[in-house]
Amino acid sequence: MTKKRCTGVLTFLLLAACLSSAQVPKPEDVLGFKVGTACKMADMNQIIDYFQKLEQASDRVIVREVGKTTEGNPFIVAIITSSANHRELEKFRVIQQKLADPRTITENQAEEYIANGKTVVMINCSIHASEIGASQMSIALAYDLAVSNDAATRHILDNVILLLVPMHNPDGIQMVADYYKKTLGTPYEGRRMPWLYQKYVGHDNNRDWYMFTQKETQLTITLHNAWHPHIILDMHQMGSRGARIFVPPYVDPYEPNVDPILRQEVAMMGTFIATELTAEGKGGVIHSAGFDAWTPARAYHHYHGGIRILTELASVNIATPVTIPFESLSSEVRKPSVRMPLPWMGGEWTLRDIVDYDYSAARAVLTNAAGLRRNWLRNFYRIHQKAVLPKEKPFAFLIPEEQADLPSAVWMMKVLQMGGVEIHRAS
């Protein structure tokens, strides 16, 4: 009798899980095509619509509008974690705030927060709007996290709070989509638009992480400062004739103010991603090549206790496939090396390939974040201890009250405050 009752309960739970998954809309049922289909891309409105429908159907997903973009469009974030974590979301956010300022807590309190907190991961997609792969991938990633009940996904959901920004530049995604769809089947298919996809700074919108001049930067900083992510995955695309994907470690030089712990964490995470993709048989994964961590203009997170993991995927022509013979690839990627042990052998390269590589990279980051949860929280706390409890000069900087250009001085202080710098009146 007991065995029958237990079997009945298990059957009910499995049925409930299946029914819950069945109610979550598949991307293709909303978009009208599968994510990554050649010559198809979801535009800003379709992406927002899908995430809103996902929120309505899943208790693992909350979608929030952080604010309005330069063109007045919604800038959204999807917060994805287990339903149990969602019920205590504010508690976990406060834990992050406390660990980010060790002056406010004791060592015993820190240990309690480290034991009970969650790894916070931010995935920032397609800041460069013509690099559409990550924005499309975000739909597939969100869907799978919303419906999957395998042990690996459950482990991620239980231990990680994901802040998924499907479009850092929604305005640009819409412009690129409109132009691409308009030129399909013409000689201009897959080519660059003849105008900027961010009307003030164009492609340089990812060089704004210390002056915060653009609305999209400011909104991202607001989100970052509320949550203090341990890991930021910044997903880009690059040229087509080199490696299929770049992941850290970065090449030298590093900006000298980046904490050594962060540098090692970047290297560890990058090589973990490379290992996971290579194990899946994905060729052309390269690290320690081409990209550095020198300028603060690209890496706000390195100065706030979090790592920035840059991925650069080989591009297609927006959503139109390209064919690259092996002999046309750059010579450095045509043979195995320490930096790239499994070459890509050339051939057709598609948007679906970009989505698949991006998806695998994102899952690798989430897997690592879940498995090393305590490590991420403990190192985050250690980094901030060194930052806010310095043992040597300078302890502070004095800004004279008399200024030749007072408005500029005020603006400088405003920028510093946006970046988390405390400003007090000297006595």
XYZ file of C-alpha atoms in Angstrom:
427
model
C 0.000 0.000 0.000
C 2.817 2.394 0.892
C 4.640 1.560 -2.338
C 1.505 2.268 -4.397
C 0.951 5.567 -2.590
C 4.581 6.660 -3.197
C 4.329 5.642 -6.839
C 1.145 7.663 -7.154
C 2.773 10.755 -5.657
C 5.781 10.410 -7.973
C 3.504 10.007 -10.994
C 1.568 13.120 -9.976
C 4.759 15.174 -9.601
C 6.079 14.042 -12.979
C 2.731 14.808 -14.592
C 2.685 18.268 -12.985
C 6.184 18.983 -14.286
C 5.216 17.860 -17.795
C 2.062 19.967 -17.775
C 4.023 22.989 -16.545
C 6.574 22.565 -19.352
C 3.822 22.097 -21.912
C 2.307 25.464 -20.999
C 5.549 27.361 -21.664
C 5.534 28.561 -25.286
C 8.273 27.267 -27.545
C 10.222 30.011 -29.313
C 9.127 28.800 -32.759
C 5.458 28.938 -31.752
C 5.797 32.641 -30.943
C 8.381 33.727 -33.516
C 7.141 31.574 -36.388
C 10.596 30.028 -36.933
C 13.240 28.172 -34.946
C 15.947 30.268 -33.321
C 19.000 30.326 -35.563
C 17.162 29.608 -38.818
C 19.115 30.962 -41.782
C 17.910 34.353 -43.033
C 15.559 34.762 -40.059
C 16.046 37.006 -37.030
C 13.800 38.037 -34.180
C 13.538 41.808 -33.895
C 13.255 43.885 -30.727
C 9.471 43.634 -30.497
C 9.467 39.871 -31.053
C 12.143 39.332 -28.405
C 10.306 41.448 -25.841
C 7.023 39.707 -26.699
C 8.565 36.273 -26.225
C 10.101 37.126 -22.862
C 6.794 38.561 -21.653
C 4.989 35.371 -22.669
C 7.684 33.309 -20.966
C 7.215 35.252 -17.744
C 3.471 34.633 -17.830
C 3.976 30.889 -18.265
C 6.931 30.121 -15.961
C 7.508 30.685 -12.255
C 11.257 30.630 -12.938
C 11.255 33.827 -15.003
C 10.563 37.439 -14.023
C 10.906 40.148 -16.681
C 11.528 43.711 -15.565
C 11.858 46.914 -17.526
C 14.956 48.625 -16.187
C 14.156 51.842 -18.069
C 13.903 53.376 -21.531
C 16.594 53.357 -24.206
C 17.945 56.286 -26.211
C 15.039 55.908 -28.649
C 12.488 55.374 -25.873
C 12.190 51.587 -26.173
C 12.009 49.175 -23.215
C 15.346 47.968 -21.824
C 14.486 44.641 -20.201
C 16.159 42.053 -18.017
C 14.923 38.526 -17.380
C 15.714 37.292 -13.869
C 15.879 33.502 -14.060
C 16.266 31.174 -11.085
C 14.281 28.529 -9.217
C 10.790 29.375 -8.000
C 12.037 28.942 -4.417
C 14.791 31.495 -5.005
C 12.322 33.900 -6.590
C 10.300 33.867 -3.376
C 13.382 35.124 -1.505
C 14.886 37.224 -4.281
C 15.285 40.376 -2.202
C 17.087 38.419 0.521
C 19.697 37.256 -1.974
C 20.098 40.747 -3.404
C 20.732 42.124 0.094
C 23.336 39.404 0.694
C 25.186 40.650 -2.367
C 25.000 44.241 -1.139
C 26.421 43.198 2.232
C 29.295 41.173 0.776
C 30.101 44.091 -1.541
C 30.734 46.332 1.485
C 32.656 44.392 4.151
C 32.708 47.503 6.370
C 29.079 46.787 7.287
C 29.415 43.157 8.415
C 31.491 40.959 10.715
C 33.506 37.933 9.610
C 30.866 35.636 11.123
C 28.124 37.408 9.183
C 30.190 37.147 6.019
C 30.528 33.384 6.497
C 26.760 33.103 6.920
C 26.127 35.105 3.741
C 28.662 33.035 1.805
C 26.941 29.851 2.977
C 23.465 31.054 2.028
C 23.951 33.372 -0.957
C 23.701 32.573 -4.656
C 26.107 33.147 -7.514
C 24.844 36.103 -9.539
C 25.520 35.941 -13.279
C 24.724 38.669 -15.808
C 24.636 37.778 -19.509
C 24.792 40.853 -21.728
C 23.734 40.149 -25.325
C 24.436 41.958 -28.586
C 25.628 45.356 -27.361
C 26.742 45.677 -30.996
C 23.421 45.284 -32.739
C 24.754 43.840 -35.996
C 26.201 40.970 -33.914
C 22.767 39.421 -33.527
C 23.671 35.877 -32.466
C 23.554 36.396 -28.697
C 20.201 38.209 -28.790
C 18.704 35.255 -30.660
C 20.415 32.717 -28.388
C 18.964 34.411 -25.303
C 15.499 33.215 -26.330
C 16.601 29.575 -26.533
C 18.538 29.784 -23.262
C 15.625 31.332 -21.387
C 13.203 28.732 -22.734
C 15.400 25.802 -21.742
C 15.969 27.168 -18.243
C 12.221 27.697 -17.906
C 11.186 24.162 -18.880
C 14.063 21.739 -18.271
C 14.008 19.514 -15.204
C 17.238 17.563 -15.659
C 19.675 17.470 -12.747
C 22.162 19.879 -14.351
C 19.534 22.560 -15.001
C 18.050 22.133 -11.537
C 21.499 22.587 -10.017
C 21.938 25.834 -11.955
C 18.515 27.152 -10.975
C 19.027 26.299 -7.300
C 22.458 27.928 -7.040
C 22.469 30.781 -9.563
C 20.475 33.953 -10.093
C 20.742 34.834 -13.778
C 20.268 38.411 -14.967
C 19.730 37.894 -18.692
C 19.815 41.081 -20.783
C 18.632 39.812 -24.188
C 19.436 43.093 -25.936
C 21.854 45.700 -24.625
C 20.930 47.842 -27.634
C 17.240 47.218 -28.424
C 17.091 50.271 -30.704
C 19.906 48.877 -32.826
C 18.444 45.366 -32.948
C 15.250 46.797 -34.426
C 17.172 48.908 -36.957
C 19.316 45.956 -38.037
C 16.285 43.662 -38.304
C 14.304 46.177 -40.359
C 17.186 46.789 -42.763
C 18.048 43.099 -43.062
C 14.472 42.075 -43.823
C 14.107 44.932 -46.309
C 17.231 43.904 -48.233
C 16.687 40.118 -48.261
C 17.042 38.816 -51.790
C 18.806 41.960 -52.996
C 22.526 42.644 -53.595
C 22.561 44.375 -50.187
C 21.445 41.326 -48.187
C 23.551 40.890 -45.062
C 25.484 44.124 -45.519
C 25.939 46.905 -42.992
C 23.299 49.575 -42.671
C 24.324 52.989 -44.027
C 23.680 54.556 -40.612
C 24.683 53.979 -36.980
C 22.841 51.428 -34.836
C 23.294 53.715 -31.820
C 22.698 57.238 -32.995
C 25.278 58.961 -30.783
C 28.194 56.536 -30.503
C 27.548 53.672 -32.926
C 29.937 50.744 -32.453
C 31.706 52.569 -29.609
C 28.800 51.967 -27.227
C 30.928 49.358 -25.439
C 33.620 51.942 -24.598
C 31.397 53.863 -22.183
C 32.009 51.968 -18.939
C 33.746 54.753 -17.039
C 31.929 57.902 -18.240
C 28.382 56.480 -18.489
C 27.235 58.910 -21.190
C 24.623 56.687 -22.863
C 21.255 55.624 -21.480
C 21.888 51.938 -22.125
C 25.131 52.121 -20.135
C 23.394 53.928 -17.294
C 20.603 51.340 -17.173
C 23.105 48.487 -17.108
C 25.041 50.195 -14.311
C 21.810 50.591 -12.331
C 21.160 46.862 -12.678
C 24.761 45.985 -11.867
C 24.910 48.170 -8.769
C 21.675 46.650 -7.471
C 22.958 43.073 -7.807
C 26.787 43.165 -7.949
C 27.163 40.149 -10.268
C 30.081 37.820 -9.681
C 30.261 36.974 -13.386
C 29.393 39.043 -16.451
C 29.284 37.254 -19.795
C 29.602 39.848 -22.572
C 28.732 38.213 -25.911
C 30.095 39.662 -29.167
C 30.992 38.643 -32.724
C 34.119 39.166 -34.813
C 35.431 38.469 -38.321
C 34.676 35.217 -40.127
C 38.075 33.884 -41.198
C 39.758 33.245 -37.866
C 38.759 31.142 -34.871
C 35.086 30.265 -34.368
C 35.040 31.671 -30.845
C 37.442 33.556 -28.590
C 37.292 33.099 -24.825
C 39.707 34.361 -22.137
C 42.441 34.286 -20.845
C 43.168 37.689 -22.325
C 46.541 38.683 -23.683
C 48.731 41.128 -21.775
C 48.645 43.863 -20.695
C 46.048 43.828 -17.935
C 45.016 47.172 -16.473
C 47.119 47.171 -13.256
C 44.234 48.007 -10.905
C 42.375 44.772 -11.703
C 42.621 42.507 -8.653
C 44.861 39.434 -9.126
C 42.052 37.175 -7.888
C 39.821 38.450 -10.685
C 42.538 37.838 -13.255
C 42.837 34.219 -12.169
C 39.064 33.778 -12.113
C 38.833 35.138 -15.663
C 41.464 32.642 -16.815
C 39.763 29.791 -14.972
C 36.317 30.540 -16.389
C 37.598 31.075 -19.912
C 39.450 27.777 -20.023
C 36.431 26.025 -18.485
C 34.271 27.313 -21.352
C 36.924 26.240 -23.861
C 37.064 22.763 -22.331
C 33.281 22.338 -22.393
C 32.942 23.442 -26.022
C 35.859 21.288 -27.135
C 34.355 18.297 -25.305
C 31.176 18.868 -27.322
C 33.219 18.602 -30.517
C 33.038 22.305 -31.317
C 36.198 23.220 -33.199
C 37.927 26.557 -33.491
C 37.798 27.528 -29.797
C 40.746 29.826 -29.079
C 41.980 31.603 -25.960
C 44.905 33.890 -25.106
C 44.727 35.610 -28.479
C 43.899 39.070 -29.727
C 41.849 40.556 -26.886
C 43.178 42.269 -23.744
C 41.781 43.645 -20.488
C 43.630 46.942 -20.541
C 41.079 49.734 -20.748
C 38.444 50.372 -18.056
C 36.242 51.727 -20.866
C 35.220 48.143 -21.668
C 35.146 46.526 -18.215
C 33.183 48.244 -15.433
C 32.878 44.899 -13.682
C 36.614 44.418 -13.128
C 36.538 47.379 -10.737
C 33.483 46.137 -8.840
C 34.442 42.619 -7.816
C 33.091 40.778 -10.864
C 34.769 39.151 -13.826
C 34.050 40.142 -17.409
C 34.088 37.156 -19.732
C 34.228 38.337 -23.327
C 33.201 35.920 -26.049
C 33.731 36.748 -29.706
C 31.996 34.513 -32.260
C 32.881 34.271 -35.933
C 30.194 36.207 -37.815
C 27.869 35.484 -40.692
C 26.252 38.180 -42.838
C 23.699 39.174 -40.177
C 21.576 35.981 -40.546
C 22.766 34.889 -43.998
C 25.207 31.935 -43.998
C 28.757 32.211 -45.285
C 30.994 29.532 -46.779
C 34.660 29.586 -45.801
C 37.027 27.023 -47.346
C 39.620 25.690 -44.913
C 42.473 27.177 -46.950
C 40.845 30.627 -46.664
C 41.082 30.604 -42.874
C 43.824 32.529 -41.119
C 47.015 30.471 -40.975
C 47.135 30.575 -37.154
C 43.864 28.614 -36.854
C 44.547 25.922 -39.466
C 46.620 23.718 -37.165
C 46.304 22.657 -33.518
C 48.048 24.782 -30.898
C 48.147 25.296 -27.149
C 45.636 28.104 -27.576
C 43.357 26.133 -29.933
C 43.807 22.345 -29.809
C 40.837 21.501 -32.071
C 40.708 23.469 -35.342
C 37.525 24.131 -37.296
C 37.807 22.503 -40.700
C 36.005 25.125 -42.744
C 32.778 24.940 -44.732
C 29.409 26.582 -44.226
C 29.035 28.769 -41.128
C 25.512 29.757 -40.113
C 23.550 31.747 -37.573
C 22.555 28.396 -36.068
C 26.246 27.665 -35.461
C 26.667 31.016 -33.697
C 23.604 30.348 -31.544
C 24.887 26.859 -30.666
C 28.364 28.089 -29.666
C 26.869 31.012 -27.710
C 24.432 28.676 -25.971
C 27.182 26.241 -24.984
C 29.325 29.091 -23.656
C 26.431 30.437 -21.583
C 25.617 27.001 -20.166
C 29.276 26.452 -19.304
C 29.355 29.724 -17.360
C 26.167 28.810 -15.497
C 27.448 25.307 -14.729
C 30.683 26.686 -13.301
C 28.830 29.381 -11.344
C 26.573 26.768 -9.760
C 29.297 24.232 -9.006
C 31.687 26.756 -7.431
C 29.057 28.881 -5.701
C 30.927 29.257 -2.401
C 34.183 30.059 -4.180
C 32.566 32.868 -6.161
C 30.975 34.409 -3.073
C 34.082 34.042 -0.908
C 36.433 35.570 -3.467
C 33.943 38.363 -4.134
C 34.047 39.192 -0.415
C 37.873 39.020 -0.299
C 38.221 41.356 -3.277
C 35.950 43.926 -1.671
C 37.774 43.654 1.638
C 40.931 44.797 -0.109
C 39.063 47.517 -2.002
C 37.221 49.206 0.877
C 39.626 48.457 3.726
C 42.954 49.567 2.214
C 46.092 49.222 4.309
C 48.128 51.833 2.466
C 47.652 55.224 0.859
C 45.732 56.708 -0.859
C 42.726 56.365 1.447
C 40.804 59.213 -0.207
C 41.133 62.098 -2.650
C 40.348 65.720 -1.807
C 38.444 67.810 -4.368
C 38.959 71.535 -3.664
C 35.770 73.540 -3.221
C 37.072 76.350 -5.411
C 37.028 75.238 -9.040
C 37.850 77.073 -12.260
C 35.122 75.023 -13.977
C 32.571 74.135 -11.308
C 30.016 72.415 -13.628
C 32.704 70.023 -14.874
C 33.766 69.239 -11.317
C 30.146 68.541 -10.369
C 29.741 66.292 -13.416
C 32.920 64.424 -12.483
C 31.568 63.768 -8.988
C 28.261 62.601 -10.436
C 30.072 60.114 -12.671
C 32.104 58.861 -9.709
C 28.936 58.360 -7.675
C 27.332 56.435 -10.527
C 30.359 54.155 -10.383
C 29.860 53.480 -6.679
C 32.387 55.968 -5.279
C 31.395 57.526 -1.950
C 31.733 61.311 -1.709
C 31.661 63.114 1.645
C 32.153 66.721 2.678
C 35.514 67.167 4.395
C 35.455 68.757 7.850
